[in-house]
Short mmCIF file of C-alpha atoms in Angstrom, two decimals:
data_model
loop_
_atom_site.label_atom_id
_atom_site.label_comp_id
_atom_site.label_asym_id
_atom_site.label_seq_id
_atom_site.Cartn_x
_atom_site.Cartn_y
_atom_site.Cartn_z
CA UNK A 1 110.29 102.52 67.88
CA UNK A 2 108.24 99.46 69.61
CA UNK A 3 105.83 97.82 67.44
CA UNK A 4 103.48 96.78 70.14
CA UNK A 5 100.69 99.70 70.63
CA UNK A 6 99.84 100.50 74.11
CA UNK A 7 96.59 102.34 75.61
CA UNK A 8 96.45 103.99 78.82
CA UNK A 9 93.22 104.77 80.36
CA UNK A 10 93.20 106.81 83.13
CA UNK A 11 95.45 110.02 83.45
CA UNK A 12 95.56 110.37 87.18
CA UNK A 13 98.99 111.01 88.95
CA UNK A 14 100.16 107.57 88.01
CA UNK A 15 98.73 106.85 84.70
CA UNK A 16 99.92 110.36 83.18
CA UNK A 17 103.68 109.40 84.36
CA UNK A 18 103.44 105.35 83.25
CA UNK A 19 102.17 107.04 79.70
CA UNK A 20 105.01 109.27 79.82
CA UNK A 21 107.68 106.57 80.65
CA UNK A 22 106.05 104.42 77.80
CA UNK A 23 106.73 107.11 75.24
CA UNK A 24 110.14 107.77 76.71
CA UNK A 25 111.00 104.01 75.73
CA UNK A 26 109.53 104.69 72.29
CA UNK A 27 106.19 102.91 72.52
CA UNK A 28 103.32 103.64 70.58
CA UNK A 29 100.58 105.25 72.83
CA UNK A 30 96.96 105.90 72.80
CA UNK A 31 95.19 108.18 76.35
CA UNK A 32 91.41 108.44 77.60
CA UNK A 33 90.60 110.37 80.23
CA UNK A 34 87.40 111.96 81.58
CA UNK A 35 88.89 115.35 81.65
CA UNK A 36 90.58 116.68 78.79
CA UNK A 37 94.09 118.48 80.48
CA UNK A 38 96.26 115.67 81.17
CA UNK A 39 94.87 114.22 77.73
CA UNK A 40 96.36 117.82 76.08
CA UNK A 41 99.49 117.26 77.82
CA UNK A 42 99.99 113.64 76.77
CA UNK A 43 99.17 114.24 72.88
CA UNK A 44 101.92 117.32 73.30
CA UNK A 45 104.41 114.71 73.87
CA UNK A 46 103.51 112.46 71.40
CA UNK A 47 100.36 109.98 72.12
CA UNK A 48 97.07 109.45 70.63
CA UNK A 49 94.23 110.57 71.78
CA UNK A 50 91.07 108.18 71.86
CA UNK A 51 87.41 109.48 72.61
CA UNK A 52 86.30 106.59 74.34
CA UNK A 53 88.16 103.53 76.34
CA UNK A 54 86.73 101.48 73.33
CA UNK A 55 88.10 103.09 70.67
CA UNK A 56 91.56 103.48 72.64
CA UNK A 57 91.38 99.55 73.06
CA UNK A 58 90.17 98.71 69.06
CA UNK A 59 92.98 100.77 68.42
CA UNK A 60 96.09 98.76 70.35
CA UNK A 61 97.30 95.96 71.44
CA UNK A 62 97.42 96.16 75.10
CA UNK A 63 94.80 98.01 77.15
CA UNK A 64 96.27 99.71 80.70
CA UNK A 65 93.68 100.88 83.20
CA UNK A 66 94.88 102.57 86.31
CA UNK A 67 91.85 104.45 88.04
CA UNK A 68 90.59 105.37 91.25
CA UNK A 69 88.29 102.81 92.92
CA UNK A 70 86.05 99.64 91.78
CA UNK A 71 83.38 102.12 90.46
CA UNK A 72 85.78 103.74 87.91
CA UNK A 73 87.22 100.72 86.33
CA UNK A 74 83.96 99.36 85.79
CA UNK A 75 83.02 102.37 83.57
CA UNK A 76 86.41 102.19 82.12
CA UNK A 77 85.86 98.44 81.52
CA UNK A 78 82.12 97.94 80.86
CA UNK A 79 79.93 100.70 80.12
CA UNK A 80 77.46 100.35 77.51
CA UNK A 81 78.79 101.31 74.03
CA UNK A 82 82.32 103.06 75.60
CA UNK A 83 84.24 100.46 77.34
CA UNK A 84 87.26 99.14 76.56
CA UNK A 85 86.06 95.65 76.75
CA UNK A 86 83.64 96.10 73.77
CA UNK A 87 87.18 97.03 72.06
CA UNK A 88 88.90 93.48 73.20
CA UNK A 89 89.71 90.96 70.69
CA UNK A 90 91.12 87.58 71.38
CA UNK A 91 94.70 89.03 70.25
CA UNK A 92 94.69 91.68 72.71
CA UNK A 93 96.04 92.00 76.32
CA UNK A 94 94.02 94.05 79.07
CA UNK A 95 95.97 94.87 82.29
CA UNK A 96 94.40 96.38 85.08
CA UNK A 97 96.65 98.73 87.48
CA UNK A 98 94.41 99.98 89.98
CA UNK A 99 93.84 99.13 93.40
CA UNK A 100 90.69 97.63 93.46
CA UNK A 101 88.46 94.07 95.12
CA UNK A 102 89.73 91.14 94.96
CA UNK A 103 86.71 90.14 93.65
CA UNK A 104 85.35 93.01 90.98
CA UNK A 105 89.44 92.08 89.70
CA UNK A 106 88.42 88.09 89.54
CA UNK A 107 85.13 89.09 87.84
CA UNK A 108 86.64 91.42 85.35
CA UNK A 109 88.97 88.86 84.42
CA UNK A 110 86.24 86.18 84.20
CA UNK A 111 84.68 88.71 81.66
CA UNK A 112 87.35 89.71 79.58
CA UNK A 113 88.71 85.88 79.32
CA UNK A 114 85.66 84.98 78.34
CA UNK A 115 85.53 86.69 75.02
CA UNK A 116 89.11 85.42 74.41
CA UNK A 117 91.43 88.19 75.80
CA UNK A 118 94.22 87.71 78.10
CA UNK A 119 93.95 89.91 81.48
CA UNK A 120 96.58 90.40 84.24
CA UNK A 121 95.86 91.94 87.16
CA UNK A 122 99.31 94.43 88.14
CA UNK A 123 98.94 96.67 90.47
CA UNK A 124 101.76 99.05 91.38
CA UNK A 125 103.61 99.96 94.61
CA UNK A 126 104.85 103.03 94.98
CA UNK A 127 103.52 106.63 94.56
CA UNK A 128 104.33 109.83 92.07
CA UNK A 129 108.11 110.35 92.75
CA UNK A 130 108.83 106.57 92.14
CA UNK A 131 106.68 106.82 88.83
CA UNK A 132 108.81 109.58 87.55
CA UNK A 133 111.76 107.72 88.49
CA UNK A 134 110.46 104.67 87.09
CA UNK A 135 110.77 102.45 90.26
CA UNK A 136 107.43 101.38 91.20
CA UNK A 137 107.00 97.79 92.00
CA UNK A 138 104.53 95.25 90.18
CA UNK A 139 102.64 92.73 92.13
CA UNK A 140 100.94 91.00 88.85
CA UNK A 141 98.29 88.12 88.66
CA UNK A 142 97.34 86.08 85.65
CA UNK A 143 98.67 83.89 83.39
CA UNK A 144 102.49 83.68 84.01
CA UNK A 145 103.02 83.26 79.93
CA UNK A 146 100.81 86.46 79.47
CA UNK A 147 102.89 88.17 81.91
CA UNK A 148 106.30 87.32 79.79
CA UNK A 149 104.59 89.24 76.89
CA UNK A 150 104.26 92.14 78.34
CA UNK A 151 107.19 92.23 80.57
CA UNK A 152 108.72 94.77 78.82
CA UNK A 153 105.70 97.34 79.28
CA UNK A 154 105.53 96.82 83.03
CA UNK A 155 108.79 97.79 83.47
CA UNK A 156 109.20 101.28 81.78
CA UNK A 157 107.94 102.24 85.31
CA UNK A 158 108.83 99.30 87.15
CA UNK A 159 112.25 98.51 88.94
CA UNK A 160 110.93 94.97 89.63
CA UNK A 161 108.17 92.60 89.27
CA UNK A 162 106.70 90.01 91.55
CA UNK A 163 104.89 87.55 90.04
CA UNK A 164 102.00 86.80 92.76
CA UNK A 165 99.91 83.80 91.18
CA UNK A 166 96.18 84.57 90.40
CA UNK A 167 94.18 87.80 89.70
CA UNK A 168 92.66 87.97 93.70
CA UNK A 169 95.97 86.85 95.07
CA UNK A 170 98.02 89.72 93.58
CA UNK A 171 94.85 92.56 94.36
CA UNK A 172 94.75 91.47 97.71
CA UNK A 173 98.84 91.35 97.98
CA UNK A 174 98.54 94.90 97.02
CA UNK A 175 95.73 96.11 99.28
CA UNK A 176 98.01 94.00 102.33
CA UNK A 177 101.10 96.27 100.91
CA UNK A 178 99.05 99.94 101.65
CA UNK A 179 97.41 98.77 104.77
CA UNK A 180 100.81 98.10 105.92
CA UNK A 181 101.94 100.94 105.42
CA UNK A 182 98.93 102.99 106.51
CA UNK A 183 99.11 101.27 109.90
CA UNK A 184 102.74 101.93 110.45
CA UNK A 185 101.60 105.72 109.17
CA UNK A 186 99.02 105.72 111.79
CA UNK A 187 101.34 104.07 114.76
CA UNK A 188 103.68 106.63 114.15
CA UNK A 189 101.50 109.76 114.19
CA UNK A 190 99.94 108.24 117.59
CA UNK A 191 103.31 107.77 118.90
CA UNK A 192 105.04 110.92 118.12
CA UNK A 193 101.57 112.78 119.96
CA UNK A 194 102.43 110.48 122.80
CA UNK A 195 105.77 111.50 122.55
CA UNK A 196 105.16 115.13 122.36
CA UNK A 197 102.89 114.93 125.57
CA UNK A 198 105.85 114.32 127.23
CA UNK A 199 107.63 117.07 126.10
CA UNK A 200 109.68 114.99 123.77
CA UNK A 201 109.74 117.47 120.42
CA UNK A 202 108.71 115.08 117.40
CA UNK A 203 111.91 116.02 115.52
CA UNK A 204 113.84 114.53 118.44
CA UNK A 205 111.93 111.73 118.67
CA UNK A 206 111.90 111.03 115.12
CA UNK A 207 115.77 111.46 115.30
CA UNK A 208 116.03 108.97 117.93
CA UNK A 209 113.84 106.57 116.30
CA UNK A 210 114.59 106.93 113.37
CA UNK A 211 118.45 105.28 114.13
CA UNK A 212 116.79 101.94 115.86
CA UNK A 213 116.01 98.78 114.45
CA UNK A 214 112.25 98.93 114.72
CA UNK A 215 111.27 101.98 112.82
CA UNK A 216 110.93 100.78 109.28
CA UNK A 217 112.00 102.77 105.98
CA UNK A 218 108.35 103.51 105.30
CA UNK A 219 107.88 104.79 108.93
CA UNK A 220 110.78 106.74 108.68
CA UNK A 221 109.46 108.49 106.25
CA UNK A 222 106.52 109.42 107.04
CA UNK A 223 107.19 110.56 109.93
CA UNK A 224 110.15 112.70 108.69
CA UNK A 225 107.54 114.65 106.96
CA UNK A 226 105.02 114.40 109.86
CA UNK A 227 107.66 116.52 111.82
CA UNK A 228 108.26 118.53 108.48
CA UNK A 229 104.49 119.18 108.32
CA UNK A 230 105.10 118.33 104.72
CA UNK A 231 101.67 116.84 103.66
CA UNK A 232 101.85 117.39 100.08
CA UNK A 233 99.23 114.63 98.06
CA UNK A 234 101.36 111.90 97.09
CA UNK A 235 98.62 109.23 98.91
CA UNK A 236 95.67 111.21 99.63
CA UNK A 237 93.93 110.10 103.11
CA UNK A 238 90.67 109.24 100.85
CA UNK A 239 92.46 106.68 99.03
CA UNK A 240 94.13 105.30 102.03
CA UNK A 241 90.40 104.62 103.36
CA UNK A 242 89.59 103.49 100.57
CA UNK A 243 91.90 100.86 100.37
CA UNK A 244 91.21 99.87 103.90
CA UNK A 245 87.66 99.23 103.12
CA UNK A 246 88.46 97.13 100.41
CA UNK A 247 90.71 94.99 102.58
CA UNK A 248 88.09 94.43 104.96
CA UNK A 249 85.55 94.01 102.25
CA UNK A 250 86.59 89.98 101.80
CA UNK A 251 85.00 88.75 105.12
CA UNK A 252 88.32 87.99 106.95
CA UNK A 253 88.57 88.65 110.74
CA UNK A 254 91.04 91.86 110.05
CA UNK A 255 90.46 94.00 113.86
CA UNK A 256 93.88 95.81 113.39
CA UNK A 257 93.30 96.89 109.50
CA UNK A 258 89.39 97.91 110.46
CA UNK A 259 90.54 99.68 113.69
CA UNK A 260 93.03 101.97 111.54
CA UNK A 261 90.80 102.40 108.93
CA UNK A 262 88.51 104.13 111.57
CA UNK A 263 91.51 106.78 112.31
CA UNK A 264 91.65 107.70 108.30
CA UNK A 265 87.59 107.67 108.42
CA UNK A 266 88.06 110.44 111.21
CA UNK A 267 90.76 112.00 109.29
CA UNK A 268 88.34 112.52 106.35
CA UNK A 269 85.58 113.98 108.81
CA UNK A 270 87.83 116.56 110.08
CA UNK A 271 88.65 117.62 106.59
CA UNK A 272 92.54 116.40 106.06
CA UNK A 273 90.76 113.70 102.66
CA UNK A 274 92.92 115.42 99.88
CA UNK A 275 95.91 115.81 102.04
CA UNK A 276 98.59 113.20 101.78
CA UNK A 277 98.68 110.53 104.20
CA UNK A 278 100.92 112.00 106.51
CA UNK A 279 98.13 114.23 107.74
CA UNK A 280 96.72 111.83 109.70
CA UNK A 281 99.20 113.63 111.97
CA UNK A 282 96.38 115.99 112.29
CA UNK A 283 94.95 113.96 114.94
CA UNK A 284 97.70 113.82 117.03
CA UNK A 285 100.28 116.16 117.19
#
């Protein structure tokens, strides 16, 4: 059994497998969560259950939050007489997971460093299947010496970890990462409709191009289940968006990213927001 105790907060598709993974290598593990099912199946298996991200965070030694948006982590974080930073002591580590701003991440760790804590910034790459196998990638900001602390607990999900340099640098490494790949998601949908105007039938043309040079693993992938009409939620369109309008949120000239963003935007309005990525496929084929 580890000695260090661990809290995640936030039980989403990612957080409820890193959890599980932590217990699997025998860490000590205290959940929150808003809603009370993946909390049920999390104390099954063996974790604590906290009422409140403070008391999950007085409770351990290193404080995980992976959440949705900026919003989230700030009630995770910060609100009045609940958050986990009212928790923090100087001998504690806070990690934040979740794709957020560059700039709510600098100001969180501003906050938390403040009071004596150490904070990293690590974000993940990688979606649900690579959780469970535990080969999601860490792009991590901080203090390099806080990140050789809790090395360890970064990769019970992790099959590597890229050390980025400060908190902004590695959130804005990871929002670069998904708009990446949501533009190559979006070039390929386009393409494949172009494609199919022709008369070209997407699995042939994803058969073709999926054997050349410029058709990336990512691309080939999503548009293997573009053609499959597979669009099970592994990275729902609304988060996609979302992570788009935070990389245009920093005042950079970004025309491709904001011109992309504007196909998941439409994506959302015609109802495909909870479907995975992939369905942006919708709009074309």
């Amino acid at each position: 059994m580890q000695t260090t105790r661990v809290a995640i907060l936030g039980l989403g598709a990612m957080g409820s497998r890193i959890a599980t993974n932590l217990l699997g290598a025998q860490y000590p593990v205290t959940v929150w969560n808003r809603s009370t099912q993946p909390v049920e199946a999390l104390s099954s298996l063996g974790a604590t259950v906290a009422h409140t991200p403070k008391q999950a965070a007085e409770e351990t030694d290193v404080v995980i939050s992976i959440v949705t948006d900026n919003d989230a982590s700030k009630a995770v974080w910060a609100a009045p007489d609940t958050g986990a930073i009212f928790g923090l002591t100087a001998d504690k580590i806070a990690i934040e997971m979740s794709t957020l701003t560059a700039s709510w991440a600098e100001e969180l760790a501003h906050t938390i460093s403040q009071q004596g804590s150490k904070f990293l910034a690590a974000p993940v790459v990688g979606s649900r299947p690579q959780a469970e196998a535990q080969k999601l990638i860490s792009l991590v900001g901080g203090d390099a010496s806080t990140l050789e602390k809790v090395s360890a607990i970064l990769a019970s999900s992790s099959a590597a970890i890229h050390y980025i340099g400060s908190v902004p640098q590695a959130m804005t490494m990871k929002l670069a990462v998904n708009a990446l790949f949501g533009i190559q998601v979006a070039a390929i949908a386009e393409l494949l409709g172009l494609l199919k105007q022709q008369g070209i039938i997407p699995t042939a043309a994803m058969d073709c191009l999926s054997q050349l040079p410029v058709t990336s693993p990512a691309a080939k992938g999503a548009g293997t289940l573009m053609t499959a009409e597979n669009h099970t939620p592994m990275f729902p369109i609304h988060l996609v968006e979302k992570d788009f309008r935070y990389a245009c949120a920093g005042g950079i000239n970004t025309p491709t990213t904001t011109a992309i963003r504007q196909i998941f935007q439409a994506a959302i309005a015609q109802g495909y927001g909870n479907e995975n990525i992939t369905a942006i496929a919708h709009l074309f084929l």
